[in-house]
PDB file of C-alpha atoms in Angstrom:
ATOM      1  CA  UNK U  27      35.116 -47.442  -6.466  1.00 68.00           C
ATOM      2  CA  UNK U  28      33.793 -50.681  -7.925  1.00 74.00           C
ATOM      3  CA  UNK U  29      34.358 -49.310 -11.437  1.00 80.00           C
ATOM      4  CA  UNK U  30      37.818 -47.892 -10.798  1.00 77.00           C
ATOM      5  CA  UNK U  31      39.447 -50.888  -9.047  1.00 78.00           C
ATOM      6  CA  UNK U  32      39.674 -53.012 -12.232  1.00 83.00           C
ATOM      7  CA  UNK U  33      41.252 -50.006 -13.991  1.00 88.00           C
ATOM      8  CA  UNK U  34      43.951 -49.563 -11.337  1.00 85.00           C
ATOM      9  CA  UNK U  35      46.739 -51.470 -13.169  1.00 87.00           C
ATOM     10  CA  UNK U  36      46.388 -49.278 -16.265  1.00 91.00           C
ATOM     11  CA  UNK U  37      46.199 -46.117 -14.124  1.00 92.00           C
ATOM     12  CA  UNK U  38      49.384 -47.170 -12.331  1.00 90.00           C
ATOM     13  CA  UNK U  39      51.185 -47.723 -15.631  1.00 91.00           C
ATOM     14  CA  UNK U  40      49.901 -44.495 -17.179  1.00 94.00           C
ATOM     15  CA  UNK U  41      50.831 -42.476 -14.071  1.00 94.00           C
ATOM     16  CA  UNK U  42      54.409 -43.692 -13.958  1.00 95.00           C
ATOM     17  CA  UNK U  43      54.239 -45.140 -10.463  1.00 95.00           C
ATOM     18  CA  UNK U  44      55.168 -48.612  -9.294  1.00 93.00           C
ATOM     19  CA  UNK U  45      53.071 -50.473  -6.742  1.00 88.00           C
ATOM     20  CA  UNK U  46      55.187 -51.658  -3.839  1.00 90.00           C
ATOM     21  CA  UNK U  47      52.293 -52.772  -1.646  1.00 87.00           C
ATOM     22  CA  UNK U  48      48.567 -52.211  -1.288  1.00 79.00           C
ATOM     23  CA  UNK U  49      45.746 -51.321  -1.811  1.00 80.00           C
ATOM     24  CA  UNK U  50      44.710 -52.002   1.777  1.00 84.00           C
ATOM     25  CA  UNK U  51      41.321 -50.693   2.879  1.00 82.00           C
ATOM     26  CA  UNK U  52      39.373 -50.509   6.130  1.00 83.00           C
ATOM     27  CA  UNK U  53      35.984 -49.355   7.370  1.00 85.00           C
ATOM     28  CA  UNK U  54      37.259 -45.859   8.219  1.00 81.00           C
ATOM     29  CA  UNK U  55      37.587 -44.869   4.551  1.00 77.00           C
ATOM     30  CA  UNK U  56      41.341 -45.174   4.817  1.00 81.00           C
ATOM     31  CA  UNK U  57      43.239 -46.694   1.936  1.00 83.00           C
ATOM     32  CA  UNK U  58      46.928 -47.465   2.292  1.00 86.00           C
ATOM     33  CA  UNK U  59      49.070 -47.892  -0.780  1.00 87.00           C
ATOM     34  CA  UNK U  60      52.839 -47.881  -1.030  1.00 90.00           C
ATOM     35  CA  UNK U  61      54.167 -46.708  -4.375  1.00 92.00           C
ATOM     36  CA  UNK U  62      57.479 -45.715  -5.850  1.00 93.00           C
ATOM     37  CA  UNK U  63      57.924 -42.946  -8.411  1.00 94.00           C
ATOM     38  CA  UNK U  64      60.670 -40.826  -9.909  1.00 93.00           C
ATOM     39  CA  UNK U  65      58.654 -37.633  -9.405  1.00 93.00           C
ATOM     40  CA  UNK U  66      56.040 -36.531  -6.872  1.00 92.00           C
ATOM     41  CA  UNK U  67      53.865 -35.377  -9.779  1.00 94.00           C
ATOM     42  CA  UNK U  68      53.480 -39.022 -10.810  1.00 96.00           C
ATOM     43  CA  UNK U  69      52.093 -39.903  -7.380  1.00 94.00           C
ATOM     44  CA  UNK U  70      49.687 -36.958  -7.566  1.00 93.00           C
ATOM     45  CA  UNK U  71      48.553 -38.026 -11.051  1.00 94.00           C
ATOM     46  CA  UNK U  72      47.909 -41.560  -9.774  1.00 93.00           C
ATOM     47  CA  UNK U  73      45.860 -40.300  -6.803  1.00 91.00           C
ATOM     48  CA  UNK U  74      43.720 -38.069  -9.013  1.00 92.00           C
ATOM     49  CA  UNK U  75      43.175 -40.563 -11.831  1.00 92.00           C
ATOM     50  CA  UNK U  76      42.414 -43.394  -9.397  1.00 89.00           C
ATOM     51  CA  UNK U  77      39.944 -40.981  -7.755  1.00 88.00           C
ATOM     52  CA  UNK U  78      41.397 -41.647  -4.329  1.00 84.00           C
ATOM     53  CA  UNK U  79      41.296 -37.910  -3.587  1.00 83.00           C
ATOM     54  CA  UNK U  80      37.527 -37.814  -4.177  1.00 82.00           C
ATOM     55  CA  UNK U  81      36.438 -39.698  -1.076  1.00 75.00           C
ATOM     56  CA  UNK U  82      39.517 -39.940   1.120  1.00 73.00           C
ATOM     57  CA  UNK U  83      41.879 -37.688   2.985  1.00 78.00           C
ATOM     58  CA  UNK U  84      45.309 -38.079   1.399  1.00 84.00           C
ATOM     59  CA  UNK U  85      48.666 -38.117   3.184  1.00 87.00           C
ATOM     60  CA  UNK U  86      51.836 -38.570   1.229  1.00 89.00           C
ATOM     61  CA  UNK U  87      54.835 -39.622   3.292  1.00 90.00           C
ATOM     62  CA  UNK U  88      58.069 -39.507   1.301  1.00 90.00           C
ATOM     63  CA  UNK U  89      60.058 -42.424   2.652  1.00 91.00           C
ATOM     64  CA  UNK U  90      63.214 -44.450   2.193  1.00 90.00           C
ATOM     65  CA  UNK U  91      63.785 -48.145   2.631  1.00 91.00           C
ATOM     66  CA  UNK U  92      65.596 -49.038   5.848  1.00 95.00           C
ATOM     67  CA  UNK U  93      68.755 -49.754   3.890  1.00 97.00           C
ATOM     68  CA  UNK U  94      68.608 -46.382   2.105  1.00 95.00           C
ATOM     69  CA  UNK U  95      68.012 -44.612   5.410  1.00 95.00           C
ATOM     70  CA  UNK U  96      71.007 -46.295   7.049  1.00 96.00           C
ATOM     71  CA  UNK U  97      73.253 -45.360   4.101  1.00 97.00           C
ATOM     72  CA  UNK U  98      72.049 -41.758   4.292  1.00 95.00           C
ATOM     73  CA  UNK U  99      72.773 -41.587   8.030  1.00 93.00           C
ATOM     74  CA  UNK U 100      76.211 -43.135   7.574  1.00 94.00           C
ATOM     75  CA  UNK U 101      77.076 -40.617   4.840  1.00 96.00           C
ATOM     76  CA  UNK U 102      75.954 -37.600   6.894  1.00 94.00           C
ATOM     77  CA  UNK U 103      78.325 -35.470   8.949  1.00 92.00           C
ATOM     78  CA  UNK U 104      77.582 -35.930  12.676  1.00 86.00           C
ATOM     79  CA  UNK U 105      76.068 -32.878  14.355  1.00 84.00           C
ATOM     80  CA  UNK U 106      77.805 -33.569  17.679  1.00 80.00           C
TER      81      UNK U 106
END
């Protein structure tokens, strides 16, 4: 980890992801990072090349900003 952290900016650029927030770490071997990417494959590439998948469980939660979520709800046809 000590070797890979200084390389993170170049890994981010090479992977095609954009850091939104993070890296946040804790003593439970949990790392939280919020990234944006055009394709899910870019996120996967970042996780592998940053070696985050080697010592951590990985959860990817596709998400929208609050504003995007509200627009999506407003554009949807009501169910009832």
